Coordinates of C-alpha atoms and ligand atoms in Angstrom, one line a residue:
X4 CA 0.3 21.6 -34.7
X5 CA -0.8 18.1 -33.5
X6 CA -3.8 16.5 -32.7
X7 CA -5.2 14.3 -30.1
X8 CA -8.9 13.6 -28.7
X9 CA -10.0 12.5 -25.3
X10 CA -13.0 10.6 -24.2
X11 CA -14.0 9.8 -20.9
X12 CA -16.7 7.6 -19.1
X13 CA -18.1 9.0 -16.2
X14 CA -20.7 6.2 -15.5
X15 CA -18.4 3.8 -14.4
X16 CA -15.8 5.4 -12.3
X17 CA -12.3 3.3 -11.9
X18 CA -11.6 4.5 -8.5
X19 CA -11.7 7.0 -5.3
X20 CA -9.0 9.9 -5.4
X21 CA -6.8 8.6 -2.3
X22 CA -5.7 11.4 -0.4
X23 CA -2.5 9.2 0.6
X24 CA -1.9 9.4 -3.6
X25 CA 0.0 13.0 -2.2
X26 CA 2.1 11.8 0.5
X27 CA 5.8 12.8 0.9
X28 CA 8.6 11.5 2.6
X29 CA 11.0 13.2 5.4
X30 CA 14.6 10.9 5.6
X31 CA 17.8 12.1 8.2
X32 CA 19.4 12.7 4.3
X33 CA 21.5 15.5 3.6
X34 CA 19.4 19.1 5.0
X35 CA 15.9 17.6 4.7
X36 CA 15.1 17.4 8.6
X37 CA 18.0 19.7 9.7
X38 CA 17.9 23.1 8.0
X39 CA 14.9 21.9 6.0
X40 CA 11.7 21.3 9.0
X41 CA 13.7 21.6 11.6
X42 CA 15.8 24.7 12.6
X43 CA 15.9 25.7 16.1
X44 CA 17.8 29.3 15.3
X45 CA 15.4 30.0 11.9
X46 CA 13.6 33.3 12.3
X47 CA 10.5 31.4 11.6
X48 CA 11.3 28.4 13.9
X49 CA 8.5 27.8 16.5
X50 CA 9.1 27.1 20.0
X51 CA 9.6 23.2 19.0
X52 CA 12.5 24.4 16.2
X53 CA 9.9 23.6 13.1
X54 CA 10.6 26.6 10.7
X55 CA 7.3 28.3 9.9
X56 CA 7.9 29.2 6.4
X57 CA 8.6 25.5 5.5
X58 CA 5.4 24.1 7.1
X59 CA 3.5 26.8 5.4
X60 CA 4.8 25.5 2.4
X61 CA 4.1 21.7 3.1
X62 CA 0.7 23.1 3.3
X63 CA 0.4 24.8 0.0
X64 CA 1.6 21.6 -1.4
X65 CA -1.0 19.5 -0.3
X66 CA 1.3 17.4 1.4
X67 CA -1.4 14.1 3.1
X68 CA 1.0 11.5 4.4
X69 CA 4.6 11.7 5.1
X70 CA 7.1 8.5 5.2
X71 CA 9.8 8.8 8.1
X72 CA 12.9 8.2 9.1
X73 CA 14.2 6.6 5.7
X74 CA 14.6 5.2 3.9
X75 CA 18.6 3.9 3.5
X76 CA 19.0 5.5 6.8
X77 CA 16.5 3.6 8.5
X78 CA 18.1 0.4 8.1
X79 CA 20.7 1.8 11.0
X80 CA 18.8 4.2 13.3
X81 CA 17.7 3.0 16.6
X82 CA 15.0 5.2 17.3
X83 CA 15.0 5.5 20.9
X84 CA 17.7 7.5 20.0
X85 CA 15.7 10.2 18.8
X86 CA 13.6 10.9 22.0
X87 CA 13.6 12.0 25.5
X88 CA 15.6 14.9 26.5
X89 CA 17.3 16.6 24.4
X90 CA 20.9 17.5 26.1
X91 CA 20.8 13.5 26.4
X92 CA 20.2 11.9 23.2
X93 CA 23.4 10.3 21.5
X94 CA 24.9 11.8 18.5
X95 CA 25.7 8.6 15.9
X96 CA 27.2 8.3 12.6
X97 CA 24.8 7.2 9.8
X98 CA 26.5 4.7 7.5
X99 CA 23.7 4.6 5.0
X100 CA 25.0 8.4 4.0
X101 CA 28.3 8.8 5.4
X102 CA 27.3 11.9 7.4
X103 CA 26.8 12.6 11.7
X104 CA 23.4 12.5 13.3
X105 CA 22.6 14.5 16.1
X106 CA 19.1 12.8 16.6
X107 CA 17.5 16.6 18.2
X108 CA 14.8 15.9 15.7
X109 CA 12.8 12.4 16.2
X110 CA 9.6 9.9 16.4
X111 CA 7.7 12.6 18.7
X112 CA 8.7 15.7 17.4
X113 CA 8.2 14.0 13.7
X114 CA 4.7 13.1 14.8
X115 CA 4.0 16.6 16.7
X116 CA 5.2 18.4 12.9
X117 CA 3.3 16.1 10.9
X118 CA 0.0 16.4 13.3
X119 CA 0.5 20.2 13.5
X120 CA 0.0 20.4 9.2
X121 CA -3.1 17.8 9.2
X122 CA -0.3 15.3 8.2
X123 CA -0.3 11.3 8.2
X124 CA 2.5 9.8 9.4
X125 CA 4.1 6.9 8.1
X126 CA 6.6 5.2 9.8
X127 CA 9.2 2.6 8.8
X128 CA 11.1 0.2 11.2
X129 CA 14.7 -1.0 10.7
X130 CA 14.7 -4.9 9.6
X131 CA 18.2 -3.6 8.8
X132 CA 20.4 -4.0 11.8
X133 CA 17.4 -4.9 13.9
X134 CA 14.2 -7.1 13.8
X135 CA 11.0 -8.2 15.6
X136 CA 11.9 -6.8 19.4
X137 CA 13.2 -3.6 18.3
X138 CA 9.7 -3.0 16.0
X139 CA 7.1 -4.1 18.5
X140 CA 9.3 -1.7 21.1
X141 CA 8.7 1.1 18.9
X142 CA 5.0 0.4 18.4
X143 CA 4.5 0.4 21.6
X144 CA 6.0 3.6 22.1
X145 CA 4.2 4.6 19.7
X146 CA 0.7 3.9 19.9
X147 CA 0.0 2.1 23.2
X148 CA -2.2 4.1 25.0
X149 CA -0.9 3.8 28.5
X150 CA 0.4 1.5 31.7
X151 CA 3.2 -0.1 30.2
X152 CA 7.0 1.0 30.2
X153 CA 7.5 2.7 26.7
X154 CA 3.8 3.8 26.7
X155 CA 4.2 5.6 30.1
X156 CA 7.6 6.2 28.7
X157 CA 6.4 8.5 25.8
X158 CA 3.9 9.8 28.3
X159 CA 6.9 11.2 30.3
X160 CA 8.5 12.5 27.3
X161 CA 5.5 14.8 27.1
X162 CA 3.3 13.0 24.8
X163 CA 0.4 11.0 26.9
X164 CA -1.7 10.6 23.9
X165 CA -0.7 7.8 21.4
X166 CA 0.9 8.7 17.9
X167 CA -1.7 6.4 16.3
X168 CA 0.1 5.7 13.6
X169 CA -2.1 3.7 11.4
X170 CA 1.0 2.7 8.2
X171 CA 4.0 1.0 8.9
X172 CA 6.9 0.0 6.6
X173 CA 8.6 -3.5 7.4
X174 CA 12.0 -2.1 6.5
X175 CA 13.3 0.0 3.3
X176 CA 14.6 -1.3 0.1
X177 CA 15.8 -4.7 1.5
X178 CA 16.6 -6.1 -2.3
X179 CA 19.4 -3.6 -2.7
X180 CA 23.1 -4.5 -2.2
X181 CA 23.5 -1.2 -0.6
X182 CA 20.9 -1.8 2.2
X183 CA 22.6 -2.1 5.6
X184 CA 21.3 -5.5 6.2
X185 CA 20.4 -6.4 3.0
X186 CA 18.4 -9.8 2.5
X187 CA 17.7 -12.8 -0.1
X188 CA 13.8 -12.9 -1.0
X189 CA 13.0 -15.7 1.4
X190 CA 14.4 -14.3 4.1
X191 CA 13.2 -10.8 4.0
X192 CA 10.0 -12.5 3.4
X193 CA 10.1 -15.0 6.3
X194 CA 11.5 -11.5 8.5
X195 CA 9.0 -9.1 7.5
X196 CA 6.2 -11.8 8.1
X197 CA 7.2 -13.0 11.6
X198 CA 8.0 -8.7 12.5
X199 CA 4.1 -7.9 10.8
X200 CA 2.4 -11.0 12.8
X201 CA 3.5 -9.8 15.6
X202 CA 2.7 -5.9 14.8
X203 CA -1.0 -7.4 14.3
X204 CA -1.0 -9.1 17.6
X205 CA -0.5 -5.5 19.0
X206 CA -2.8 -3.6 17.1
X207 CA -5.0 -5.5 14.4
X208 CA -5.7 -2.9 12.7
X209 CA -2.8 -1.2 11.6
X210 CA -1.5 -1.0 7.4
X211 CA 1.5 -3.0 6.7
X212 CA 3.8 -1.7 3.9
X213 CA 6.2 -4.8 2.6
X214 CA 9.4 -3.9 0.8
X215 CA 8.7 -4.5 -3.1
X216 CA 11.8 -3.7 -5.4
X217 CA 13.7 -0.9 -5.5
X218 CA 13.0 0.1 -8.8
X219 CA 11.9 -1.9 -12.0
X220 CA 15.6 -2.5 -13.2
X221 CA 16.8 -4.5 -10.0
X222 CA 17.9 -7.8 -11.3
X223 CA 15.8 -9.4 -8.6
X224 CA 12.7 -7.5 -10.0
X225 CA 9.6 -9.8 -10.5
X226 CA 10.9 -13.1 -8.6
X227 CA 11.6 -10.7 -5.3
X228 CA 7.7 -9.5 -5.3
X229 CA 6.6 -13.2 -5.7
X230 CA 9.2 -15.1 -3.0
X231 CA 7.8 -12.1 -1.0
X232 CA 4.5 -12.1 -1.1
X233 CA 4.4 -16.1 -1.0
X234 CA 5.6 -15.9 2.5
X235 CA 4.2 -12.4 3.8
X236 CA 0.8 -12.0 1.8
X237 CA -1.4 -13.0 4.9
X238 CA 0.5 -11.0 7.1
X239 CA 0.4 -7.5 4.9
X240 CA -1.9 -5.0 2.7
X241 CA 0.8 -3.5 0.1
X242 CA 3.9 -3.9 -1.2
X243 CA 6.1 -1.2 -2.2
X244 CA 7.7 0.4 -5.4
X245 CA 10.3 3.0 -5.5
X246 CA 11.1 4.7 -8.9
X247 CA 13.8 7.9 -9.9
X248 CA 14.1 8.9 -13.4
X249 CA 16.5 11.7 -15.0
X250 CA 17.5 12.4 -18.4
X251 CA 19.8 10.9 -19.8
X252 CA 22.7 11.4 -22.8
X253 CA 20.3 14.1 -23.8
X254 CA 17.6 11.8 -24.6
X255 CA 14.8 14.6 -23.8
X256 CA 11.7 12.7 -25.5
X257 CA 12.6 9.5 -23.8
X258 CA 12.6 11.4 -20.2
X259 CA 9.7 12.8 -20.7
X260 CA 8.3 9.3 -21.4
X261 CA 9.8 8.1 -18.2
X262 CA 6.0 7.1 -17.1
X263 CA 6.2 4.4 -19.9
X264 CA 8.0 2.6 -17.4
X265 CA 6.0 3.7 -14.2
X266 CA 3.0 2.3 -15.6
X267 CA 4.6 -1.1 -17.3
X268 CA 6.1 -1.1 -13.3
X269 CA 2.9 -1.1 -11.4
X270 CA 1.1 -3.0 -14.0
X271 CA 3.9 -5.8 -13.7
X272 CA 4.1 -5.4 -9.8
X273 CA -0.4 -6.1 -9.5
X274 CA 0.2 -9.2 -11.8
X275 CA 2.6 -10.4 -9.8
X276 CA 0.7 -10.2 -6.4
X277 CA -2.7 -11.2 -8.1
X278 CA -1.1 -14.7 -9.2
X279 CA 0.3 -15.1 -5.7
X280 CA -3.3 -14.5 -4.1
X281 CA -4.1 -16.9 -6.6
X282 CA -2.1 -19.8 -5.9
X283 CA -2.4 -18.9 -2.3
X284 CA -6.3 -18.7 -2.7
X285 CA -6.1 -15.5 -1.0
X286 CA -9.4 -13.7 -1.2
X287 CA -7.9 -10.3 -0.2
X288 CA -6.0 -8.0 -2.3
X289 CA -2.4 -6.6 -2.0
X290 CA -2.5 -2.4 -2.5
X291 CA 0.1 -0.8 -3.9
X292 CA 2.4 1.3 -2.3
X293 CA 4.4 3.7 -4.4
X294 CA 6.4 5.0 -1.3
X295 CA 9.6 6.4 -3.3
X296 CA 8.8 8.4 -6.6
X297 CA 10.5 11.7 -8.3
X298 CA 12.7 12.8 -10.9
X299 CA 16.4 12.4 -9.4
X300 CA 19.6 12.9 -11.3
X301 CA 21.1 9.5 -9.6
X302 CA 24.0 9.9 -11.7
X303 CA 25.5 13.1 -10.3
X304 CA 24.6 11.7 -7.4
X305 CA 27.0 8.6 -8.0
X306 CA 30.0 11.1 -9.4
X307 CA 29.8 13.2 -6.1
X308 CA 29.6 10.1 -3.7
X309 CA 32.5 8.6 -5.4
X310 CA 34.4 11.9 -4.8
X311 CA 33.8 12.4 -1.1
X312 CA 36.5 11.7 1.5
X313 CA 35.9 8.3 3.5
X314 CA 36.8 10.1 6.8
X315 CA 34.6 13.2 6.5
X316 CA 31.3 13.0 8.8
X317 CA 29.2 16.0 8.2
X318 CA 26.6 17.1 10.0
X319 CA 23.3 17.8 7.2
X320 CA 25.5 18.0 4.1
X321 CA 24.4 20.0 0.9
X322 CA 23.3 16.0 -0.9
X323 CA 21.1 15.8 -3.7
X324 CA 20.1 19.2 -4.0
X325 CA 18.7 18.5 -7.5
X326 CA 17.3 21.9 -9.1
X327 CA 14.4 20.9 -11.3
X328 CA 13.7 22.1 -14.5
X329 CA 10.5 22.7 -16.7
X330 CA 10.6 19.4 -18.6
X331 CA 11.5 18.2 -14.8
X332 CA 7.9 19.4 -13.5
X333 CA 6.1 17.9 -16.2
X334 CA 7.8 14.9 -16.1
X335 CA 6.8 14.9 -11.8
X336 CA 3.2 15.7 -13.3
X337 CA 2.8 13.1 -15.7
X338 CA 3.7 11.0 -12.5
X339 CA 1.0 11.7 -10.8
X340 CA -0.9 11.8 -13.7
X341 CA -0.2 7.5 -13.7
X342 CA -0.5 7.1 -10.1
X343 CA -4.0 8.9 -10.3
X344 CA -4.9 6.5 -13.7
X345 CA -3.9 3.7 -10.9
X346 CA -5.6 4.0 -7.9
X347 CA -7.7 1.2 -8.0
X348 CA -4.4 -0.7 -6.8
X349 CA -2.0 2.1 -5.7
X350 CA -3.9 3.6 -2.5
X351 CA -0.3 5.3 -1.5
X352 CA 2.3 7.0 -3.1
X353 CA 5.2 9.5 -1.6
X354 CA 7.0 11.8 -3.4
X355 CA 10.9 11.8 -2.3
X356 CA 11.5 13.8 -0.6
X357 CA 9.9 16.8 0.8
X358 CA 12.7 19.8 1.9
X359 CA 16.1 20.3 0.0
X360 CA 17.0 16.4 -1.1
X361 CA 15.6 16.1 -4.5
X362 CA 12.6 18.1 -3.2
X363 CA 10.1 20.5 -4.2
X364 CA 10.5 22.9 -1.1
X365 CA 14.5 24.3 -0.9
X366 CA 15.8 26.4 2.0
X367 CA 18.5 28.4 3.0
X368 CA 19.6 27.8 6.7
X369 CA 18.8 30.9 8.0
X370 CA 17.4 32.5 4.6
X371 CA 14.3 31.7 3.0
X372 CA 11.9 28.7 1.9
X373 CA 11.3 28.5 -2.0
X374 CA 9.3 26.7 -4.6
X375 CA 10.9 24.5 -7.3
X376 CA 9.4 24.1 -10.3
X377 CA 8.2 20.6 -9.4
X378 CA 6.2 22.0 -6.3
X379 CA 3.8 23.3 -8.7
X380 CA 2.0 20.0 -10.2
X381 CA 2.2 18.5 -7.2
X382 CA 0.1 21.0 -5.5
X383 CA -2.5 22.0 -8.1
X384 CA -3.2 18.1 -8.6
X385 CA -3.6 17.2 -4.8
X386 CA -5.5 20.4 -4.8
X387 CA -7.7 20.0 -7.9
X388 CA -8.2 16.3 -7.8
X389 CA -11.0 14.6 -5.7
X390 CA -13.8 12.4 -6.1
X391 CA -13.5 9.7 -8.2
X392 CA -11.1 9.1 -11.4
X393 CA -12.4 8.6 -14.5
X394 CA -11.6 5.9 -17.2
X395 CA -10.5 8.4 -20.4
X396 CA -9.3 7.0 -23.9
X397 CA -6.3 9.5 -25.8
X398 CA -6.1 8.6 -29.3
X399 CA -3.0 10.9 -30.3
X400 CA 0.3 10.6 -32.3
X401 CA 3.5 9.2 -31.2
X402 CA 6.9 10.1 -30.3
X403 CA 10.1 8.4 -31.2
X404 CA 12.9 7.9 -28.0
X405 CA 16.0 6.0 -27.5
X406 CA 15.1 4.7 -24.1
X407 CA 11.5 3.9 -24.9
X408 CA 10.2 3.4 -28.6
X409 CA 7.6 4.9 -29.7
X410 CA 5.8 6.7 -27.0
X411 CA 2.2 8.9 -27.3
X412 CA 2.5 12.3 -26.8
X413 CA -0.6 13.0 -24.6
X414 CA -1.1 11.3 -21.2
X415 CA -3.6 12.3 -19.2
X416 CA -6.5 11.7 -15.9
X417 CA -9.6 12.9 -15.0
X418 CA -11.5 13.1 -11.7
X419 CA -15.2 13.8 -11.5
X420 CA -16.1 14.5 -7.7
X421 CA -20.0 13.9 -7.1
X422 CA -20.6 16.0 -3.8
X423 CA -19.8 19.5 -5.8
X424 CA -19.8 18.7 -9.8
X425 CA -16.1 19.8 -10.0
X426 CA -14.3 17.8 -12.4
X427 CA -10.5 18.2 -13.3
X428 CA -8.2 17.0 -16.1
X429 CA -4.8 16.6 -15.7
X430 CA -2.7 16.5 -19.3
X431 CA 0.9 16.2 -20.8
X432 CA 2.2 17.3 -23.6
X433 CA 5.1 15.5 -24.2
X434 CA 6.3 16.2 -27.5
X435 CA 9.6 17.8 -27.6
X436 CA 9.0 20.4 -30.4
X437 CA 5.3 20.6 -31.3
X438 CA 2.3 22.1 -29.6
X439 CA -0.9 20.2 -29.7
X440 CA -4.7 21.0 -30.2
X441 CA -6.2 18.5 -27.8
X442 CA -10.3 17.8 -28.4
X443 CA -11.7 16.4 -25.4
X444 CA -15.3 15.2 -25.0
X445 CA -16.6 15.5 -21.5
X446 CA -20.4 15.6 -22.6
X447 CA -21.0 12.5 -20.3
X448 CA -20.2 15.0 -17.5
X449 CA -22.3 17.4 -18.4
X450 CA -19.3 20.6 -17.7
X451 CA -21.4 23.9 -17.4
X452 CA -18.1 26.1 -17.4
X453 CA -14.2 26.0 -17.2
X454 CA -12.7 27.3 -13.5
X455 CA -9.4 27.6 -13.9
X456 CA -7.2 26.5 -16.5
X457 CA -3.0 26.8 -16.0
X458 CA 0.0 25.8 -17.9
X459 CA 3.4 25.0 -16.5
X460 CA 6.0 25.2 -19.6
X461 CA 8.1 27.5 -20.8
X462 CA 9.9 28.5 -24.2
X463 CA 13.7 26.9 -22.2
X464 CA 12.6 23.6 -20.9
X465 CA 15.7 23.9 -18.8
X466 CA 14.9 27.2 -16.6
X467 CA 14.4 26.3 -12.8
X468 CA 13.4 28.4 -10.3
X469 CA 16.0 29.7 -7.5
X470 CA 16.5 31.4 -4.3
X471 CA 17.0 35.0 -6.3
X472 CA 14.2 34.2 -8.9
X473 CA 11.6 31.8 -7.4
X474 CA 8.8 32.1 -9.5
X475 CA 10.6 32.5 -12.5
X476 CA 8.5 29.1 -13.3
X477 CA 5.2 28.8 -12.2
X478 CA 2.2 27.7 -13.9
X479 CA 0.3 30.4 -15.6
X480 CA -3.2 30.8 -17.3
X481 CA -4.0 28.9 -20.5
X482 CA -6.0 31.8 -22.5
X483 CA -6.9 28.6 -25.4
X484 CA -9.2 26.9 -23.8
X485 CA -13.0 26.6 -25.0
X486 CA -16.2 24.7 -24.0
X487 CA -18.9 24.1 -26.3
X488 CA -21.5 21.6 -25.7
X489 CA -19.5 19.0 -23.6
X490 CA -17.0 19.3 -25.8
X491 CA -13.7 21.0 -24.6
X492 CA -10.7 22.4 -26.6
X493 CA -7.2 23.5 -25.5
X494 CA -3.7 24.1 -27.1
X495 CA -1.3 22.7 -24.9
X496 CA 2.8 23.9 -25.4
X497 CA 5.2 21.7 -26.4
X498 CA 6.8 20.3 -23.1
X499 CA 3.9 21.6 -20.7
X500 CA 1.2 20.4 -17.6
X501 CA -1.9 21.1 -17.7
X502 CA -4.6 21.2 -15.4
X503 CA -8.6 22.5 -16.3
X504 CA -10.8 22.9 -13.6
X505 CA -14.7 22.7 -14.5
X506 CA -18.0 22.9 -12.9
X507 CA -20.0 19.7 -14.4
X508 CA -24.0 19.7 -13.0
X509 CA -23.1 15.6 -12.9
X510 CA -23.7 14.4 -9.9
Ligands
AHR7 O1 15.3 9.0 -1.4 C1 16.7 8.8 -1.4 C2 17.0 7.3 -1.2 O2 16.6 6.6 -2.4 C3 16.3 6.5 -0.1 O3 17.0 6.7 1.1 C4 16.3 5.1 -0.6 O4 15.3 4.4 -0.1 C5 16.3 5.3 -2.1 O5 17.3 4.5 -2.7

């Protein structure tokens, strides 16, 4: 058995819980719009083609914001052609995936889904193929409220009220050689300026999402943020990060410390932007934007692409189905875990994607909607944390990995919200063998009694869930747990999530 204490300071709080922390992202990938939200023929589709059974599950998850179109495929799609009638819209190839896009699901009917579930929307332009003209078209489309032609436009398409779409992406991974469109520093940065000036000029009030890179490894990584900022910080409010991990060679420990590198990423990516603001004298601060997160097995992504015909144009291929595991969910917890212990600079964060590409929800076209193992952090933390977070010291051992060093075995984040008393900690176990005794005092919160406390792990770290045994994982009660005093104690599984629940008379 190991050992590992917690301490937390609930005088000083670090930050709000953002509800955009538990946003999601829809992209024209693979089955995630067609034959994931949108199904026209599902039994549970509504009258617009949303399947029922899907958006019920959004909702379980918690789901706050949602990214759309893409994304890769954003940096081709023209997005008038995704609305207006129907029987008129233009069916298009989409080079960023190789696959046919029928565009029966766009802008309006994305917004209409999203608004239907209490949903955000966040919407990206294309500074792919397109620039400034194409982006101020769409966002007056989008939110002008009237008397002009695309305004009266979307009024005519059946939508007279304005999306109001408050977050907007100026593009999608522009430092990747892959990007349709793909840009040098300075000029992404001189683009995205010039495209978010103007945005402002129509709406001064709207959020402006700047590309970052597209993952901590990019050779660019670091200089990119910089050129970037140097010529777009006036102009925007946060840069983006985007960030997959998988296991690799069998190197469980070091997977399950994949958030070593999340946190050295976002840490890196706020020192970057605070010594631009500094030599720009800029007063205000750049937020972070963690718009791309999950576990991904990229690799057998890569395989499969490599063996696909060049001439084949599917219409919603079966792409990036991953099926998560056990160590996959905690891994997807311990995420959140670090974009929690972040959000005094990350104020959004999407998980990629939402419905059957590397996603928590999975369908059947035609069947049924089911939960992977991953849905399950996801929604117990957007469900259990609110309020503020909590600074919290772990003093615990260590774990050896290839990828990573030595890494501790315990992560973990608390949130204390003030209105009800409710406090909840989230916790990792990430040792690959051993089970761990954690001691935790919470006396500065004053807990009165434990509400809930759940486990996800499992004795194969490897099960997943699937269409014939859905809930073979799911998180289940954690009968250790005592309170005594302040001081709380809980045995957490090798491999395993956590979250306790307490009433605290703090306020
Ligand atoms: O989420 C899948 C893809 O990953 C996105 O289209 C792209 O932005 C990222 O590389």
């Amino acid at each position: 058995m190991l050992h590992a204490s917690l301490s937390a300071d609930a005088v000083t709080p670090l930050s709000p819980v953002h509800r955009r922390t538990f946003g999601s992202f829809v992209e024209h990938m693979g089955r995630c719009v067609h034959t994931g939200v949108y199904e026209p023929d599902h039994p549970t589709a509504d009258a617009d083609g949303f399947r029922g059974d899907v958006a019920a599950l959004v909702r379980e998850l918690g789901v706050t914001t949602v990214r759309y179109p893409g994304g890769n495929f954003v940096s081709g799609h023209r997005w008038e052609d995704g609305v207006g009638p129907k029987d008129r819209r233009p069916v298009r190839r989409d080079l960023a995936w190789h696959a046919i896009e029928t565009n029966q699901f766009g802008l309006d009917e994305f917004v209409t889904w999203c608004r239907r579930s209490d949903i955000e929307p966040m919407m990206a332009v294309n500074l792919g193929t397109r620039g400034l003209q194409e982006a101020l078209d769409l966002l007056e489309y989008a939110n002008h409220p009237g008397g002009t032609h695309l305004s009266d436009l979307r009024a005519a398409h059946g939508h007279p009220d304005p999306h109001d779409i408050r977050m907007w992406c100026l593009g999608n991974e522009m430092d990747g050689p892959w990007q349709i469109g793909h840009l040098d520093a300075r000029s992404y940065g001189r683009k995205a300026a010039q495209v978010a000036r103007a945005m402002r000029m129509a709406d001064r009030d709207l959020e402006l999402v700047v590309c970052g890179s597209s993952n901590s490894s990019m050779p660019t990584f670091g200089t990119w943020e910089a050129t970037v900022l140097e010529e777009a910080y006036d102009a925007v409010d946060h840069i983006s990060l985007h960030a997959y991990y998988e296991e690799h060679e069998g190197d469980l420990a070091g997977f399950l410390g994949s958030v070593t590198d999340m946190d050295r990423f976002i840490d890196s990516v706020i020192s970057t932007a605070d010594a631009v603001g500094a030599r720009l004298r800029e007063r205000k601060r750049i937020q972070l934007s963690f718009d791309e997160w999950n576990v991904w097995y990229m690799s057998r992504h890569h395989a499969q692409a490599a063996a696909r015909p060049t001439d084949d144009w599917p219409v919603a291929p079966r792409v990036i189905e991953d099926r998560y595991n056990v160590a996959d969910a905690v891994v997807v917890g311990n995420m959140l875990i670090s974009l929690l212990r972040h959000s005094d600079r990350v104020t959004a964060a999407c998980q990629a994607q939402l419905v059957n590409v590397i996603a928590p929800i999975m369908t059947e076209p035609g069947g049924p909607a089911w939960r992977q193992t991953t849905f399950h952090p996801f929604a117990l933390t957007a469900a259990s944390a609110a309020g503020h977070v909590l600074h919290t010291d772990v003093d615990c051992p260590v774990q050896d990995t290839a990828r990573y060093g030595e890494v501790p075995v315990v992560d973990a984040a608390l949130t204390h919200d003030p209105e009800d008393g409710r406090a909840a900690l989230f916790v990792v176990n990430r040792s690959t063998e051993r089970p761990l005794t954690l001691r935790a005092d919470l006396r500065d919160l004053a807990p009165e009694g434990v509400s809930e406390a759940l486990t996800l792990t499992d004795d194969d770290v490897y099960a997943t869930n699937t269409m014939d045994d859905p809930d073979r994982i799911v998180p289940r009660p954690n009968t250790t747990v005592r309170l005594d005093g302040g001081r709380l104690t809980v045995t957490l599984p090798p491999v395993s999530w956590t979250v306790l629940t307490l009433s605290t008379s703090r306020n």
